[in-house]
GROMACS .gro file of C-alpha atoms in nm:
model
  377
    1MET     CA    1   0.986   0.102   0.692
    2VAL     CA    2   0.711   0.249   0.900
    3MET     CA    3   0.358   0.229   0.820
    4ILE     CA    4   0.109   0.418   0.924
    5ASP     CA    5  -0.222   0.153   0.899
    6GLY     CA    6  -0.541   0.320   0.724
    7ALA     CA    7  -0.435   0.696   0.732
    8ARG     CA    8  -0.585   0.868   0.440
    9TYR     CA    9  -0.372   1.072   0.218
   10ASP     CA   10  -0.628   1.370   0.246
   11ALA     CA   11  -0.561   1.386   0.628
   12ILE     CA   12  -0.213   1.414   0.679
   13ASP     CA   13  -0.219   1.803   0.490
   14LYS     CA   14  -0.393   1.925   0.773
   15ILE     CA   15  -0.125   1.737   1.066
   16SER     CA   16   0.145   1.974   1.116
   17TYR     CA   17   0.439   1.707   1.200
   18TYR     CA   18   0.323   1.558   0.815
   19GLN     CA   19   0.363   1.918   0.671
   20GLU     CA   20   0.753   1.928   0.884
   21LEU     CA   21   0.846   1.575   0.725
   22LYS     CA   22   0.810   1.670   0.403
   23LYS     CA   23   1.110   1.947   0.483
   24GLU     CA   24   1.359   1.684   0.549
   25SER     CA   25   1.203   1.412   0.267
   26ILE     CA   26   1.146   1.317  -0.065
   27PHE     CA   27   0.700   1.277  -0.062
   28PHE     CA   28   0.535   1.131  -0.257
   29SER     CA   29   0.123   1.252  -0.268
   30LYS     CA   30  -0.069   0.978  -0.554
   31VAL     CA   31   0.132   0.647  -0.421
   32ILE     CA   32  -0.124   0.390  -0.582
   33THR     CA   33  -0.226   0.093  -0.372
   34TYR     CA   34  -0.284  -0.223  -0.577
   35ALA     CA   35  -0.547  -0.311  -0.313
   36PRO     CA   36  -0.712  -0.154   0.001
   37TYR     CA   37  -0.651  -0.383   0.303
   38THR     CA   38  -0.339  -0.436   0.463
   39ILE     CA   39  -0.246  -0.827   0.368
   40GLY     CA   40  -0.333  -0.727   0.006
   41SER     CA   41  -0.117  -0.434   0.007
   42LEU     CA   42   0.160  -0.511   0.158
   43HIS     CA   43   0.203  -0.866  -0.041
   44SER     CA   44   0.259  -0.653  -0.329
   45THR     CA   45   0.473  -0.381  -0.189
   46PHE     CA   46   0.698  -0.672  -0.099
   47SER     CA   47   0.704  -0.883  -0.385
   48GLY     CA   48   0.676  -0.598  -0.652
   49MET     CA   49   0.366  -0.781  -0.813
   50TYR     CA   50  -0.001  -0.754  -0.848
   51GLY     CA   51  -0.187  -0.996  -0.665
   52ASN     CA   52  -0.325  -1.231  -0.994
   53GLN     CA   53   0.055  -1.241  -0.989
   54ASN     CA   54   0.159  -1.332  -0.648
   55GLY     CA   55  -0.093  -1.513  -0.597
   56VAL     CA   56  -0.275  -1.279  -0.289
   57ASN     CA   57  -0.521  -1.186  -0.478
   58GLY     CA   58  -0.824  -1.255  -0.224
   59TYR     CA   59  -0.823  -1.163   0.146
   60TYR     CA   60  -0.842  -1.506   0.253
   61LYS     CA   61  -0.578  -1.640   0.027
   62SER     CA   62  -0.219  -1.507   0.208
   63TYR     CA   63  -0.106  -1.810   0.277
   64SER     CA   64  -0.152  -1.857  -0.134
   65PHE     CA   65   0.134  -1.633  -0.189
   66ASP     CA   66   0.369  -1.822  -0.395
   67LYS     CA   67   0.682  -1.837  -0.240
   68GLU     CA   68   0.863  -2.069  -0.458
   69ASN     CA   69   0.822  -1.799  -0.705
   70CYS     CA   70   0.828  -1.507  -0.589
   71PHE     CA   71   1.182  -1.375  -0.474
   72THR     CA   72   1.120  -1.101  -0.178
   73LEU     CA   73   1.213  -0.755  -0.070
   74THR     CA   74   1.308  -0.966   0.288
   75GLN     CA   75   1.511  -1.244   0.123
   76TYR     CA   76   1.655  -0.983  -0.135
   77LEU     CA   77   1.839  -0.762   0.205
   78LYS     CA   78   1.889  -1.066   0.365
   79GLU     CA   79   2.077  -1.216   0.111
   80ASP     CA   80   2.325  -0.895   0.094
   81GLY     CA   81   2.370  -0.934   0.486
   82TYR     CA   82   2.100  -0.773   0.635
   83PHE     CA   83   1.934  -0.851   0.920
   84THR     CA   84   1.608  -0.854   0.869
   85GLU     CA   85   1.302  -0.805   1.132
   86THR     CA   86   0.938  -0.686   1.138
   87ASP     CA   87   0.681  -0.639   1.450
   88SER     CA   88   0.370  -0.756   1.263
   89LEU     CA   89   0.008  -0.785   1.289
   90GLY     CA   90  -0.030  -1.153   1.295
   91GLU     CA   91   0.046  -1.417   1.013
   92GLY     CA   92  -0.004  -1.387   0.689
   93VAL     CA   93  -0.012  -1.009   0.686
   94ILE     CA   94   0.346  -0.963   0.563
   95PRO     CA   95   0.580  -1.282   0.380
   96PRO     CA   96   0.757  -1.424   0.628
   97GLN     CA   97   1.017  -1.536   0.363
   98GLY     CA   98   1.369  -1.403   0.476
   99PHE     CA   99   1.255  -1.261   0.774
  100ASP     CA  100   1.539  -1.310   1.045
  101LYS     CA  101   1.252  -1.213   1.330
  102TYR     CA  102   0.946  -1.184   1.270
  103ARG     CA  103   0.805  -1.069   1.603
  104LEU     CA  104   0.396  -1.069   1.661
  105HIS     CA  105   0.211  -0.801   1.838
  106ASP     CA  106  -0.164  -0.793   1.990
  107GLU     CA  107  -0.245  -0.411   1.889
  108PHE     CA  108  -0.521  -0.400   2.185
  109LYS     CA  109  -0.234  -0.471   2.456
  110ILE     CA  110   0.036  -0.304   2.334
  111ASP     CA  111   0.224   0.106   2.373
  112PHE     CA  112   0.320   0.091   2.034
  113LEU     CA  113   0.571   0.377   2.080
  114LYS     CA  114   0.722   0.222   2.366
  115ARG     CA  115   0.777  -0.147   2.206
  116HIS     CA  116   0.893   0.026   1.850
  117THR     CA  117   1.149   0.218   2.094
  118GLU     CA  118   1.261  -0.123   2.254
  119ILE     CA  119   1.312  -0.253   1.904
  120LEU     CA  120   1.517   0.009   1.781
  121ARG     CA  121   1.748  -0.004   2.063
  122GLN     CA  122   1.755  -0.376   2.035
  123ILE     CA  123   1.793  -0.395   1.648
  124ARG     CA  124   2.075  -0.060   1.638
  125ASN     CA  125   2.378  -0.235   1.669
  126LYS     CA  126   2.297  -0.496   1.371
  127ASN     CA  127   2.477  -0.312   1.092
  128PRO     CA  128   2.304  -0.388   0.893
  129PHE     CA  129   1.975  -0.389   0.919
  130PHE     CA  130   1.596  -0.398   0.790
  131LEU     CA  131   1.309  -0.272   1.033
  132PHE     CA  132   0.940  -0.278   0.928
  133LEU     CA  133   0.704  -0.164   1.171
  134ARG     CA  134   0.333  -0.117   1.215
  135TYR     CA  135   0.169   0.167   1.379
  136GLY     CA  136  -0.203   0.044   1.414
  137CYS     CA  137  -0.348   0.322   1.661
  138LEU     CA  138  -0.619   0.373   1.374
  139HIS     CA  139  -0.703   0.044   1.307
  140ILE     CA  140  -0.803  -0.005   1.693
  141ASN     CA  141  -1.045   0.211   1.643
  142LEU     CA  142  -1.204   0.138   1.311
  143VAL     CA  143  -1.234  -0.244   1.525
  144ASN     CA  144  -1.370  -0.059   1.800
  145ASN     CA  145  -1.586   0.257   1.658
  146VAL     CA  146  -1.678   0.131   1.343
  147LEU     CA  147  -1.655  -0.230   1.243
  148LYS     CA  148  -1.807  -0.367   1.583
  149LYS     CA  149  -2.061  -0.072   1.603
  150TYR     CA  150  -2.201  -0.043   1.249
  151THR     CA  151  -2.303  -0.262   0.884
  152ASP     CA  152  -2.180  -0.149   0.573
  153PHE     CA  153  -2.510   0.005   0.462
  154SER     CA  154  -2.605   0.202   0.856
  155GLU     CA  155  -2.727   0.519   0.796
  156GLU     CA  156  -2.608   0.658   1.133
  157TYR     CA  157  -2.269   0.631   1.036
  158PHE     CA  158  -2.331   0.772   0.613
  159ASN     CA  159  -2.532   1.089   0.794
  160ASN     CA  160  -2.185   1.235   1.004
  161LYS     CA  161  -1.965   1.186   0.739
  162ASP     CA  162  -1.777   1.527   0.874
  163LYS     CA  163  -1.801   1.422   1.243
  164ASN     CA  164  -1.626   1.031   1.095
  165PHE     CA  165  -1.337   1.257   0.956
  166LYS     CA  166  -1.278   1.461   1.211
  167ASN     CA  167  -1.240   1.162   1.443
  168HIS     CA  168  -0.996   1.028   1.174
  169LEU     CA  169  -0.811   1.350   1.177
  170ASN     CA  170  -0.743   1.384   1.562
  171LEU     CA  171  -0.612   1.019   1.518
  172VAL     CA  172  -0.377   1.125   1.259
  173GLY     CA  173  -0.291   1.385   1.462
  174LYS     CA  174  -0.170   1.124   1.727
  175SER     CA  175   0.039   0.935   1.444
  176GLY     CA  176   0.201   1.248   1.334
  177ASN     CA  177   0.292   1.252   1.715
  178TYR     CA  178   0.430   0.917   1.752
  179LEU     CA  179   0.627   0.956   1.420
  180LYS     CA  180   0.833   1.279   1.546
  181ALA     CA  181   0.896   1.071   1.884
  182ILE     CA  182   0.986   0.780   1.704
  183ILE     CA  183   1.213   1.022   1.429
  184LYS     CA  184   1.368   1.138   1.780
  185LYS     CA  185   1.446   0.765   1.891
  186ILE     CA  186   1.611   0.683   1.528
  187LYS     CA  187   1.863   1.034   1.596
  188GLU     CA  188   1.919   0.939   1.932
  189PHE     CA  189   2.011   0.632   1.858
  190GLY     CA  190   2.274   0.762   1.584
  191LEU     CA  191   2.109   0.599   1.294
  192TYR     CA  192   1.914   0.861   1.154
  193ASN     CA  193   2.222   0.997   0.919
  194ASN     CA  194   2.310   0.611   0.810
  195SER     CA  195   1.987   0.496   0.702
  196ILE     CA  196   1.704   0.522   0.460
  197ILE     CA  197   1.380   0.572   0.654
  198ILE     CA  198   1.055   0.522   0.444
  199ILE     CA  199   0.727   0.635   0.615
  200PHE     CA  200   0.383   0.528   0.411
  201ASN     CA  201   0.077   0.401   0.445
  202ASP     CA  202  -0.051   0.065   0.298
  203HIS     CA  203  -0.459   0.179   0.215
  204GLY     CA  204  -0.711   0.484   0.316
  205THR     CA  205  -1.006   0.462   0.509
  206SER     CA  206  -1.415   0.561   0.473
  207THR     CA  207  -1.515   0.825   0.684
  208GLY     CA  208  -1.858   0.732   0.549
  209ASP     CA  209  -1.791   0.841   0.150
  210LYS     CA  210  -1.993   0.613  -0.057
  211ILE     CA  211  -2.289   0.382   0.103
  212GLY     CA  212  -2.165   0.049   0.085
  213GLU     CA  213  -1.799   0.079   0.295
  214LYS     CA  214  -1.772   0.179   0.603
  215ALA     CA  215  -1.377   0.114   0.626
  216TYR     CA  216  -1.206  -0.016   0.321
  217GLY     CA  217  -1.142  -0.331   0.099
  218ILE     CA  218  -1.491  -0.367  -0.070
  219TYR     CA  219  -1.451  -0.056  -0.311
  220LEU     CA  220  -1.130   0.118  -0.561
  221TYR     CA  221  -1.207   0.450  -0.479
  222ASP     CA  222  -0.922   0.726  -0.374
  223TYR     CA  223  -1.033   0.767  -0.065
  224THR     CA  224  -0.868   0.404   0.015
  225ILE     CA  225  -0.628   0.296  -0.297
  226LYS     CA  226  -0.474   0.675  -0.336
  227CYS     CA  227  -0.181   0.644  -0.055
  228PHE     CA  228   0.184   0.866   0.043
  229MET     CA  229   0.531   0.786   0.075
  230TYR     CA  230   0.799   0.989   0.253
  231ILE     CA  231   1.157   0.931   0.176
  232ILE     CA  232   1.418   1.016   0.412
  233GLY     CA  233   1.837   0.948   0.355
  234LYS     CA  234   2.148   1.084   0.390
  235ASP     CA  235   2.239   1.173   0.018
  236LEU     CA  236   1.858   1.244  -0.119
  237PRO     CA  237   1.717   1.559  -0.195
  238LYS     CA  238   1.508   1.676   0.048
  239ASN     CA  239   1.187   1.920   0.054
  240VAL     CA  240   1.101   1.740  -0.316
  241GLU     CA  241   0.759   1.639  -0.382
  242VAL     CA  242   0.659   1.403  -0.661
  243MET     CA  243   0.347   1.495  -0.774
  244LYS     CA  244   0.291   1.194  -1.033
  245LEU     CA  245   0.182   0.883  -0.987
  246VAL     CA  246   0.351   0.579  -0.870
  247ARG     CA  247   0.265   0.221  -0.739
  248SER     CA  248   0.307   0.045  -0.432
  249ILE     CA  249   0.484  -0.255  -0.680
  250ASP     CA  250   0.730  -0.003  -0.721
  251ILE     CA  251   0.816   0.070  -0.364
  252LEU     CA  252   1.101  -0.302  -0.449
  253PRO     CA  253   1.242  -0.204  -0.713
  254THR     CA  254   1.346   0.125  -0.609
  255ILE     CA  255   1.451  -0.021  -0.251
  256LEU     CA  256   1.640  -0.258  -0.523
  257ASP     CA  257   1.784   0.065  -0.699
  258PHE     CA  258   1.916   0.197  -0.383
  259LEU     CA  259   2.124   0.003  -0.277
  260LYS     CA  260   2.223  -0.152  -0.624
  261LEU     CA  261   2.085  -0.450  -0.632
  262ARG     CA  262   2.012  -0.679  -0.959
  263GLU     CA  263   1.677  -0.878  -0.993
  264LYS     CA  264   1.698  -1.214  -0.931
  265ARG     CA  265   1.665  -1.437  -1.225
  266ASN     CA  266   1.445  -1.735  -1.206
  267TYR     CA  267   1.177  -1.622  -1.042
  268LYS     CA  268   0.821  -1.410  -1.150
  269LYS     CA  269   0.974  -1.111  -1.319
  270ILE     CA  270   0.921  -0.803  -1.107
  271GLN     CA  271   0.599  -0.573  -1.269
  272GLY     CA  272   0.709  -0.268  -1.062
  273LYS     CA  273   0.978  -0.020  -1.184
  274SER     CA  274   1.251   0.208  -0.961
  275PHE     CA  275   1.083   0.537  -0.935
  276LEU     CA  276   1.388   0.740  -0.878
  277PRO     CA  277   1.358   0.916  -1.256
  278PHE     CA  278   1.106   1.065  -1.085
  279ILE     CA  279   1.300   1.175  -0.809
  280TYR     CA  280   1.544   1.375  -1.053
  281GLY     CA  281   1.252   1.500  -1.267
  282LYS     CA  282   1.291   1.257  -1.556
  283GLU     CA  283   0.898   1.153  -1.524
  284GLU     CA  284   0.714   0.938  -1.716
  285GLU     CA  285   0.300   0.776  -1.751
  286ARG     CA  286   0.238   0.532  -1.542
  287ILE     CA  287  -0.057   0.341  -1.517
  288ALA     CA  288  -0.200   0.123  -1.164
  289TYR     CA  289  -0.408  -0.223  -1.170
  290LEU     CA  290  -0.631  -0.213  -0.878
  291GLU     CA  291  -0.808  -0.486  -0.721
  292THR     CA  292  -1.049  -0.577  -0.397
  293GLY     CA  293  -1.290  -0.837  -0.291
  294GLY     CA  294  -1.486  -0.710   0.029
  295LEU     CA  295  -1.509  -0.921   0.317
  296GLY     CA  296  -1.895  -0.710   0.315
  297GLY     CA  297  -2.075  -0.473   0.149
  298PRO     CA  298  -2.320  -0.476  -0.167
  299THR     CA  299  -2.107  -0.773  -0.375
  300PRO     CA  300  -1.826  -0.951  -0.105
  301SER     CA  301  -1.611  -1.194  -0.257
  302PRO     CA  302  -1.314  -1.257  -0.009
  303GLU     CA  303  -1.204  -1.582  -0.147
  304GLN     CA  304  -1.112  -1.402  -0.506
  305HIS     CA  305  -1.114  -1.057  -0.588
  306ASN     CA  306  -1.413  -0.964  -0.796
  307VAL     CA  307  -1.385  -0.557  -0.855
  308LYS     CA  308  -1.077  -0.452  -1.053
  309GLY     CA  309  -0.947  -0.148  -1.164
  310ILE     CA  310  -0.753   0.122  -1.354
  311ARG     CA  311  -0.572   0.421  -1.273
  312THR     CA  312  -0.418   0.696  -1.458
  313ASN     CA  313  -0.267   1.010  -1.341
  314LYS     CA  314  -0.626   1.185  -1.440
  315TRP     CA  315  -0.861   0.870  -1.539
  316LYS     CA  316  -0.982   0.576  -1.335
  317LEU     CA  317  -1.181   0.311  -1.469
  318ILE     CA  318  -1.415   0.041  -1.236
  319TYR     CA  319  -1.517  -0.282  -1.333
  320ASN     CA  320  -1.731  -0.478  -1.122
  321GLU     CA  321  -1.737  -0.848  -1.219
  322THR     CA  322  -2.016  -0.976  -0.969
  323ASN     CA  323  -2.250  -0.710  -1.124
  324LYS     CA  324  -2.131  -0.645  -1.381
  325LYS     CA  325  -2.138  -0.229  -1.378
  326LYS     CA  326  -1.891   0.024  -1.506
  327GLU     CA  327  -1.768   0.320  -1.361
  328LEU     CA  328  -1.489   0.594  -1.541
  329TYR     CA  329  -1.400   0.943  -1.366
  330ASN     CA  330  -1.254   1.216  -1.468
  331LEU     CA  331  -1.023   1.218  -1.139
  332GLU     CA  332  -0.883   1.591  -1.175
  333GLU     CA  333  -1.263   1.725  -1.208
  334ASP     CA  334  -1.413   1.497  -0.975
  335LYS     CA  335  -1.192   1.440  -0.718
  336GLU     CA  336  -1.494   1.247  -0.483
  337GLU     CA  337  -1.576   1.035  -0.805
  338LYS     CA  338  -1.973   1.103  -0.773
  339ASN     CA  339  -1.954   1.186  -1.167
  340ASN     CA  340  -1.964   0.846  -1.369
  341LEU     CA  341  -1.858   0.873  -1.735
  342ILE     CA  342  -1.907   0.543  -1.879
  343ASP     CA  343  -2.112   0.603  -2.220
  344LYS     CA  344  -1.949   0.966  -2.275
  345GLU     CA  345  -1.560   0.927  -2.292
  346PRO     CA  346  -1.594   0.618  -2.511
  347GLU     CA  347  -1.254   0.660  -2.633
  348ILE     CA  348  -1.095   0.684  -2.287
  349GLU     CA  349  -1.337   0.460  -2.167
  350LYS     CA  350  -1.260   0.177  -2.452
  351TYR     CA  351  -0.825   0.289  -2.390
  352LEU     CA  352  -0.827   0.194  -1.997
  353TRP     CA  353  -1.070  -0.137  -2.056
  354GLN     CA  354  -0.770  -0.245  -2.342
  355GLU     CA  355  -0.508  -0.161  -2.027
  356MET     CA  356  -0.738  -0.395  -1.780
  357LEU     CA  357  -0.753  -0.700  -1.999
  358LYS     CA  358  -0.369  -0.717  -2.061
  359GLU     CA  359  -0.362  -0.665  -1.732
  360GLU     CA  360  -0.559  -1.015  -1.725
  361GLU     CA  361  -0.415  -1.136  -2.030
  362THR     CA  362  -0.049  -1.096  -1.879
  363PHE     CA  363  -0.155  -1.268  -1.534
  364LYS     CA  364  -0.321  -1.594  -1.765
  365LYS     CA  365   0.032  -1.597  -1.955
  366GLU     CA  366   0.188  -1.602  -1.673
  367ILE     CA  367  -0.034  -1.926  -1.501
  368VAL     CA  368   0.036  -2.105  -1.808
  369LYS     CA  369   0.439  -2.051  -1.766
  370TYR     CA  370   0.465  -2.206  -1.465
  371GLN     CA  371   0.261  -2.476  -1.541
  372PHE     CA  372   0.488  -2.527  -1.807
  373LYS     CA  373   0.786  -2.495  -1.520
  374TYR     CA  374   0.627  -2.747  -1.270
  375LYS     CA  375   0.508  -3.036  -1.586
  376SER     CA  376   0.901  -2.963  -1.734
  377ILE     CA  377   1.026  -3.063  -1.412
   0.00000   0.00000   0.00000
């Protein structure tokens, strides 16, 4: 798995290598992340469940991950005989359970291509293996040129949206060069034809889209929660695009489906569902639940998510628990989410609100269930 940290979904269409990748892969153009920041997103990806189930439902809650009751992707693979390795930005970014080797890097001091090539060289004779790599050059630029320079309300930044997007686009282009080179190395090492390769992003990034969010993790608009994914494999279809909504929590059960591995009993149930049926034209409507609680912005809440949302293929409802504000958007007609339709589409609003409450109720039932479990031991 190769993650391009922070790349926007609407930038990759303008980069030639990302378009070339479509020809040899299944391309998912509407992957909805649970949380628009790396820690929340990756813990949901590796557990197959939302943060209100796995324990990581706040920026500072990676160490609250329910490792006793969540069986991770890496644990499934390790149990099936895979050697498992990652090269992580830091402890707590990815759940460590199941990794044979958990490398750490300082993103400001490494050459990602050189480092990842060497890791591939070292791991290539492990059979089978699982490797998770993160490309972080977009994040480095964000830290140096946005996070350290502006506030979430800096007029200079938000008044230069076009310039900001061009800068982001340039960096996404460089990530395309990295991907082209790393895929070439995978082929040179003889791994391409007997591997499943997943290329994806964990979340997007603001380039000045909405005042109050200079980067990500504060709001739940599509520029940060709508993601992409490419899956490449010898026996998989090529040049196929899936345009229906899938979710970050669906990645784990899909990999289990690929490898014909069964879900573990006596652990919290995976909330995601395999999206293999989408690949073969058996599409179904899915609903994504969203959460975040920003480090900054107008209603910061790093300890516990305070902004919740529900997204379908067409609609999105957002609710901020701090200021009690509701937002409703028709995403087909209003891609930039500028026209709030609250009180104008009462039936849609009611349906989505009930779906949000249903997710909250599921969370409460799981809490009671596991409290009872431990009282019974």
